[in-house]
mmCIF file of C-alpha atoms in Angstrom:
data_model
loop_
_atom_site.group_PDB
_atom_site.id
_atom_site.type_symbol
_atom_site.label_atom_id
_atom_site.label_comp_id
_atom_site.label_asym_id
_atom_site.label_seq_id
_atom_site.Cartn_x
_atom_site.Cartn_y
_atom_site.Cartn_z
ATOM 1 C CA SER A 1498 61.319 -66.105 121.844
ATOM 2 C CA PHE A 1499 59.176 -62.614 121.880
ATOM 3 C CA THR A 1500 61.197 -61.351 119.083
ATOM 4 C CA PHE A 1501 60.687 -64.674 117.178
ATOM 5 C CA ALA A 1502 57.045 -64.490 117.649
ATOM 6 C CA THR A 1503 56.603 -61.103 116.691
ATOM 7 C CA HIS A 1504 58.849 -61.205 113.548
ATOM 8 C CA GLY A 1505 58.233 -64.663 112.528
ATOM 9 C CA THR A 1506 54.543 -65.328 113.279
ATOM 10 C CA ASP A 1507 52.700 -61.874 113.713
ATOM 11 C CA GLN A 1508 50.380 -61.311 110.664
ATOM 12 C CA MET A 1509 51.464 -57.740 110.648
ATOM 13 C CA MET A 1510 54.849 -58.436 109.842
ATOM 14 C CA VAL A 1511 54.257 -61.731 107.781
ATOM 15 C CA GLN A 1512 52.038 -59.907 105.493
ATOM 16 C CA ARG A 1513 55.045 -57.473 104.734
ATOM 17 C CA TYR A 1514 57.180 -60.215 103.931
ATOM 18 C CA LEU A 1515 54.846 -61.848 101.697
ATOM 19 C CA ALA A 1516 54.673 -58.519 99.611
ATOM 20 C CA CYS A 1517 58.326 -59.004 98.785
ATOM 21 C CA ARG A 1518 58.895 -60.640 95.291
ATOM 22 C CA THR A 1519 61.100 -63.427 96.356
ATOM 23 C CA LYS A 1520 61.996 -65.542 99.479
ATOM 24 C CA ARG A 1521 65.448 -63.918 99.322
ATOM 25 C CA ARG A 1522 63.991 -60.448 99.488
ATOM 26 C CA GLY A 1523 61.924 -61.368 102.338
ATOM 27 C CA GLN A 1524 65.009 -62.740 104.386
ATOM 28 C CA GLN A 1525 66.941 -59.465 103.591
ATOM 29 C CA ALA A 1526 63.696 -57.332 104.824
ATOM 30 C CA LEU A 1527 63.892 -59.303 107.956
ATOM 31 C CA ILE A 1528 67.402 -58.844 108.632
ATOM 32 C CA ILE A 1529 67.377 -55.005 107.767
ATOM 33 C CA SER A 1530 64.351 -54.590 109.833
ATOM 34 C CA GLY A 1531 66.597 -56.018 112.738
ATOM 35 C CA PHE A 1532 69.149 -53.291 112.213
ATOM 36 C CA ILE A 1533 66.629 -50.626 111.804
ATOM 37 C CA VAL A 1534 64.895 -51.409 115.185
ATOM 38 C CA LEU A 1535 68.197 -51.634 116.916
ATOM 39 C CA ALA A 1536 68.944 -48.132 115.447
ATOM 40 C CA GLN A 1537 65.377 -46.866 116.561
ATOM 41 C CA PHE A 1538 65.803 -48.006 119.930
ATOM 42 C CA ALA A 1539 69.120 -46.440 120.579
ATOM 43 C CA LEU A 1540 67.689 -43.045 118.828
ATOM 44 C CA PHE A 1541 64.878 -43.342 121.452
ATOM 45 C CA LEU A 1542 67.197 -44.055 124.407
ATOM 46 C CA PHE A 1543 69.304 -41.038 123.157
ATOM 47 C CA ILE A 1544 66.544 -38.717 122.978
ATOM 48 C CA GLY A 1545 65.131 -39.808 126.741
ATOM 49 C CA VAL A 1546 68.882 -39.151 127.959
ATOM 50 C CA MET A 1547 69.099 -35.690 126.455
ATOM 51 C CA LEU A 1548 65.579 -34.624 127.587
ATOM 52 C CA HIS A 1549 66.488 -35.743 131.019
ATOM 53 C CA THR A 1550 69.690 -33.789 130.878
ATOM 54 C CA TYR A 1551 68.015 -30.649 129.564
ATOM 55 C CA TYR A 1552 65.241 -30.984 132.342
ATOM 56 C CA MET A 1553 67.793 -31.187 134.917
ATOM 57 C CA HIS A 1554 69.342 -27.647 134.159
ATOM 58 C CA PHE A 1555 65.861 -26.281 133.255
ATOM 59 C CA PRO A 1556 63.210 -28.088 135.341
ATOM 60 C CA LEU A 1557 59.607 -27.688 134.387
ATOM 61 C CA GLU A 1558 57.269 -25.400 136.539
ATOM 62 C CA GLN A 1559 54.947 -28.211 137.160
ATOM 63 C CA PRO A 1560 55.729 -31.811 137.526
ATOM 64 C CA VAL A 1561 54.474 -34.413 135.036
ATOM 65 C CA GLU A 1562 52.300 -37.208 136.143
ATOM 66 C CA ARG A 1563 53.578 -39.448 133.229
ATOM 67 C CA ALA A 1564 57.092 -39.673 131.926
ATOM 68 C CA GLU A 1565 55.979 -40.206 128.509
ATOM 69 C CA SER A 1566 54.481 -36.647 128.587
ATOM 70 C CA ILE A 1567 57.780 -34.886 128.586
ATOM 71 C CA PHE A 1568 58.778 -35.543 125.050
ATOM 72 C CA PRO A 1569 55.538 -33.764 123.811
ATOM 73 C CA ILE A 1570 55.685 -30.955 126.129
ATOM 74 C CA PHE A 1571 59.302 -30.370 124.906
ATOM 75 C CA ILE A 1572 57.998 -30.317 121.152
ATOM 76 C CA VAL A 1573 55.623 -27.864 121.924
ATOM 77 C CA GLN A 1574 57.085 -25.482 124.386
ATOM 78 C CA GLN A 1575 60.971 -25.880 123.190
ATOM 79 C CA MET A 1576 60.913 -26.214 119.337
ATOM 80 C CA PRO A 1577 60.623 -23.622 116.942
ATOM 81 C CA PRO A 1578 57.235 -23.587 115.356
ATOM 82 C CA GLY A 1579 58.035 -25.076 111.987
ATOM 83 C CA ILE A 1580 60.164 -27.739 113.494
ATOM 84 C CA SER A 1581 57.574 -28.792 116.073
ATOM 85 C CA GLY A 1582 54.975 -28.994 113.268
ATOM 86 C CA LEU A 1583 57.066 -31.491 111.186
ATOM 87 C CA VAL A 1584 57.894 -33.575 114.278
ATOM 88 C CA ILE A 1585 54.228 -33.697 115.220
ATOM 89 C CA ALA A 1586 53.377 -34.532 111.627
ATOM 90 C CA ALA A 1587 56.160 -37.292 111.676
ATOM 91 C CA VAL A 1588 54.531 -38.595 115.042
ATOM 92 C CA PHE A 1589 51.124 -38.917 113.771
ATOM 93 C CA ALA A 1590 52.213 -40.217 110.260
ATOM 94 C CA ALA A 1591 54.223 -43.167 112.103
ATOM 95 C CA ALA A 1592 51.343 -43.879 114.337
ATOM 96 C CA MET A 1593 48.707 -43.960 111.355
ATOM 97 C CA SER A 1594 51.094 -46.264 109.242
ATOM 98 C CA THR A 1595 51.530 -48.684 112.273
ATOM 99 C CA LEU A 1596 47.808 -48.737 113.044
ATOM 100 C CA SER A 1597 46.687 -49.158 109.478
ATOM 101 C CA SER A 1598 49.025 -52.132 109.568
ATOM 102 C CA SER A 1599 47.781 -53.674 112.490
ATOM 103 C CA LEU A 1600 43.811 -53.022 111.560
ATOM 104 C CA ASN A 1601 44.708 -54.658 108.148
ATOM 105 C CA SER A 1602 46.249 -57.815 109.565
ATOM 106 C CA LEU A 1603 43.346 -58.281 112.208
ATOM 107 C CA SER A 1604 40.840 -57.802 109.393
ATOM 108 C CA SER A 1605 42.570 -60.280 107.004
ATOM 109 C CA SER A 1606 42.978 -62.806 109.854
ATOM 110 C CA ALA A 1607 39.293 -62.756 110.757
ATOM 111 C CA VAL A 1608 38.086 -63.056 107.269
ATOM 112 C CA ASN A 1609 40.288 -65.393 105.789
ATOM 113 C CA ASP A 1610 40.901 -67.631 108.976
ATOM 114 C CA PHE A 1611 37.584 -67.726 110.354
ATOM 115 C CA TYR A 1612 34.899 -65.999 108.545
ATOM 116 C CA ARG A 1613 35.539 -67.366 104.869
ATOM 117 C CA PRO A 1614 36.477 -71.092 105.605
ATOM 118 C CA TYR A 1615 33.831 -71.823 108.531
ATOM 119 C CA LEU A 1616 30.987 -68.929 108.401
ATOM 120 C CA SER A 1617 30.258 -68.040 104.883
ATOM 121 C CA PRO A 1618 32.278 -70.133 102.379
ATOM 122 C CA GLY A 1619 31.799 -69.635 98.600
ATOM 123 C CA ARG A 1620 30.878 -66.153 98.421
ATOM 124 C CA SER A 1621 31.684 -63.640 96.109
ATOM 125 C CA GLU A 1622 35.171 -61.659 96.615
ATOM 126 C CA LYS A 1623 33.017 -58.399 96.905
ATOM 127 C CA HIS A 1624 31.247 -59.809 99.827
ATOM 128 C CA TYR A 1625 34.549 -60.641 101.648
ATOM 129 C CA VAL A 1626 35.933 -57.158 100.870
ATOM 130 C CA ARG A 1627 32.757 -55.417 102.414
ATOM 131 C CA VAL A 1628 32.860 -57.621 105.487
ATOM 132 C CA SER A 1629 36.832 -56.941 105.569
ATOM 133 C CA GLN A 1630 35.789 -53.428 105.643
ATOM 134 C CA LEU A 1631 33.351 -53.873 108.717
ATOM 135 C CA CYS A 1632 35.838 -56.062 110.456
ATOM 136 C CA THR A 1633 38.330 -53.308 110.038
ATOM 137 C CA ALA A 1634 35.967 -50.686 111.572
ATOM 138 C CA GLY A 1635 35.001 -53.511 114.362
ATOM 139 C CA TRP A 1636 38.812 -53.915 115.202
ATOM 140 C CA GLY A 1637 39.085 -50.223 115.499
ATOM 141 C CA ILE A 1638 36.533 -50.041 118.165
ATOM 142 C CA ILE A 1639 38.057 -53.014 119.950
ATOM 143 C CA LEU A 1640 41.367 -51.235 119.981
ATOM 144 C CA ILE A 1641 40.209 -48.011 121.261
ATOM 145 C CA ALA A 1642 38.312 -49.945 124.009
ATOM 146 C CA ILE A 1643 41.605 -51.506 125.086
ATOM 147 C CA ALA A 1644 43.505 -48.227 124.763
ATOM 148 C CA ILE A 1645 41.181 -46.760 127.310
ATOM 149 C CA VAL A 1646 41.048 -49.599 129.731
ATOM 150 C CA SER A 1647 44.964 -50.113 129.807
ATOM 151 C CA ARG A 1648 45.608 -46.095 130.135
ATOM 152 C CA ASN A 1649 46.159 -46.810 133.929
ATOM 153 C CA TRP A 1650 48.282 -49.874 133.608
ATOM 154 C CA GLY A 1651 51.747 -48.136 133.635
ATOM 155 C CA GLY A 1652 54.118 -46.636 131.115
ATOM 156 C CA VAL A 1653 53.552 -47.102 127.343
ATOM 157 C CA GLY A 1654 56.770 -49.164 127.010
ATOM 158 C CA GLU A 1655 55.510 -51.332 129.905
ATOM 159 C CA VAL A 1656 52.048 -51.732 128.482
ATOM 160 C CA GLY A 1657 53.246 -51.987 124.822
ATOM 161 C CA LEU A 1658 55.252 -55.007 125.632
ATOM 162 C CA SER A 1659 52.842 -56.624 128.332
ATOM 163 C CA ILE A 1660 49.932 -57.064 126.253
ATOM 164 C CA PRO A 1661 51.684 -58.643 123.341
ATOM 165 C CA SER A 1662 53.639 -60.900 125.633
ATOM 166 C CA VAL A 1663 50.490 -62.386 126.694
ATOM 167 C CA ILE A 1664 49.238 -63.397 123.401
ATOM 168 C CA MET A 1665 52.326 -63.820 121.181
ATOM 169 C CA GLY A 1666 53.206 -66.814 122.892
ATOM 170 C CA CYS A 1667 49.838 -68.782 121.831
ATOM 171 C CA VAL A 1668 50.426 -67.384 118.322
ATOM 172 C CA LEU A 1669 54.206 -68.843 118.436
ATOM 173 C CA GLY A 1670 52.837 -72.070 119.855
ATOM 174 C CA GLY A 1671 50.467 -72.547 117.004
ATOM 175 C CA PHE A 1672 53.179 -71.852 114.545
ATOM 176 C CA LEU A 1673 55.795 -74.495 116.068
ATOM 177 C CA LEU A 1674 52.878 -77.071 116.501
ATOM 178 C CA GLY A 1675 52.284 -76.949 112.659
ATOM 179 C CA LYS A 1676 56.206 -76.979 111.965
ATOM 180 C CA TRP A 1677 57.572 -79.606 114.454
ATOM 181 C CA THR A 1678 54.918 -82.027 114.814
ATOM 182 C CA ARG A 1679 52.720 -84.037 112.729
ATOM 183 C CA VAL A 1680 49.412 -82.172 113.904
ATOM 184 C CA HIS A 1681 48.113 -80.293 110.806
ATOM 185 C CA THR A 1682 44.527 -79.466 111.605
ATOM 186 C CA GLU A 1683 43.701 -75.890 112.096
ATOM 187 C CA MET A 1684 41.318 -77.066 114.900
ATOM 188 C CA ALA A 1685 44.057 -78.500 116.816
ATOM 189 C CA ALA A 1686 46.157 -75.258 116.554
ATOM 190 C CA LEU A 1687 43.068 -73.300 117.518
ATOM 191 C CA LEU A 1688 42.289 -75.381 120.456
ATOM 192 C CA GLY A 1689 45.917 -75.210 121.766
ATOM 193 C CA MET A 1690 45.986 -71.848 121.355
ATOM 194 C CA THR A 1691 42.928 -71.199 123.101
ATOM 195 C CA VAL A 1692 44.020 -73.443 126.099
ATOM 196 C CA GLY A 1693 47.332 -71.736 126.377
ATOM 197 C CA LEU A 1694 45.793 -68.108 126.342
ATOM 198 C CA THR A 1695 43.440 -68.965 128.874
ATOM 199 C CA THR A 1696 46.018 -70.513 131.079
ATOM 200 C CA VAL A 1697 48.235 -67.454 130.781
ATOM 201 C CA LEU A 1698 45.343 -65.099 131.645
ATOM 202 C CA LEU A 1699 44.423 -67.206 134.772
ATOM 203 C CA VAL A 1700 47.894 -67.332 136.062
#
């Protein structure tokens, strides 16, 4: 259900499907994405096993507080200068591309689903673009605050899965409400999502 929510209803993924020319191309993109994610996680696990094996034979002088610090330490201390620079650049590029997609989807949802229909309908496209830019900056500040608050919640993988698992269930519920029932009003879906999210947070 988590994968169904993240790859079927998440705005960040859906906007990528909508960029495809045809429905079939979108379906192919979804299937290919599954294989790529599988290969990606297999690569991560392989790197983890190799790092564990390496530092069993060549232990660090000082123990690290967080397990996710080991890979950056290996990149800086053990890789040749040119290779380490390429790896660091690749890490930043991947982070920036993911972050830009997240900010764009958050801004698009805020403007098109809430601001445009309810707060300020009938304005010019230039106005909505300007509001979208401000929303992007605002969401960036919110994400930075969430990162600061959650830095002591555990490992990156644990936090990266726990935060979406709280929210994505409500998003999936709203999608299924409109797909499988006769309730087709936005207010009903928003009310159901709000009640669901509040319940999960209280639990």
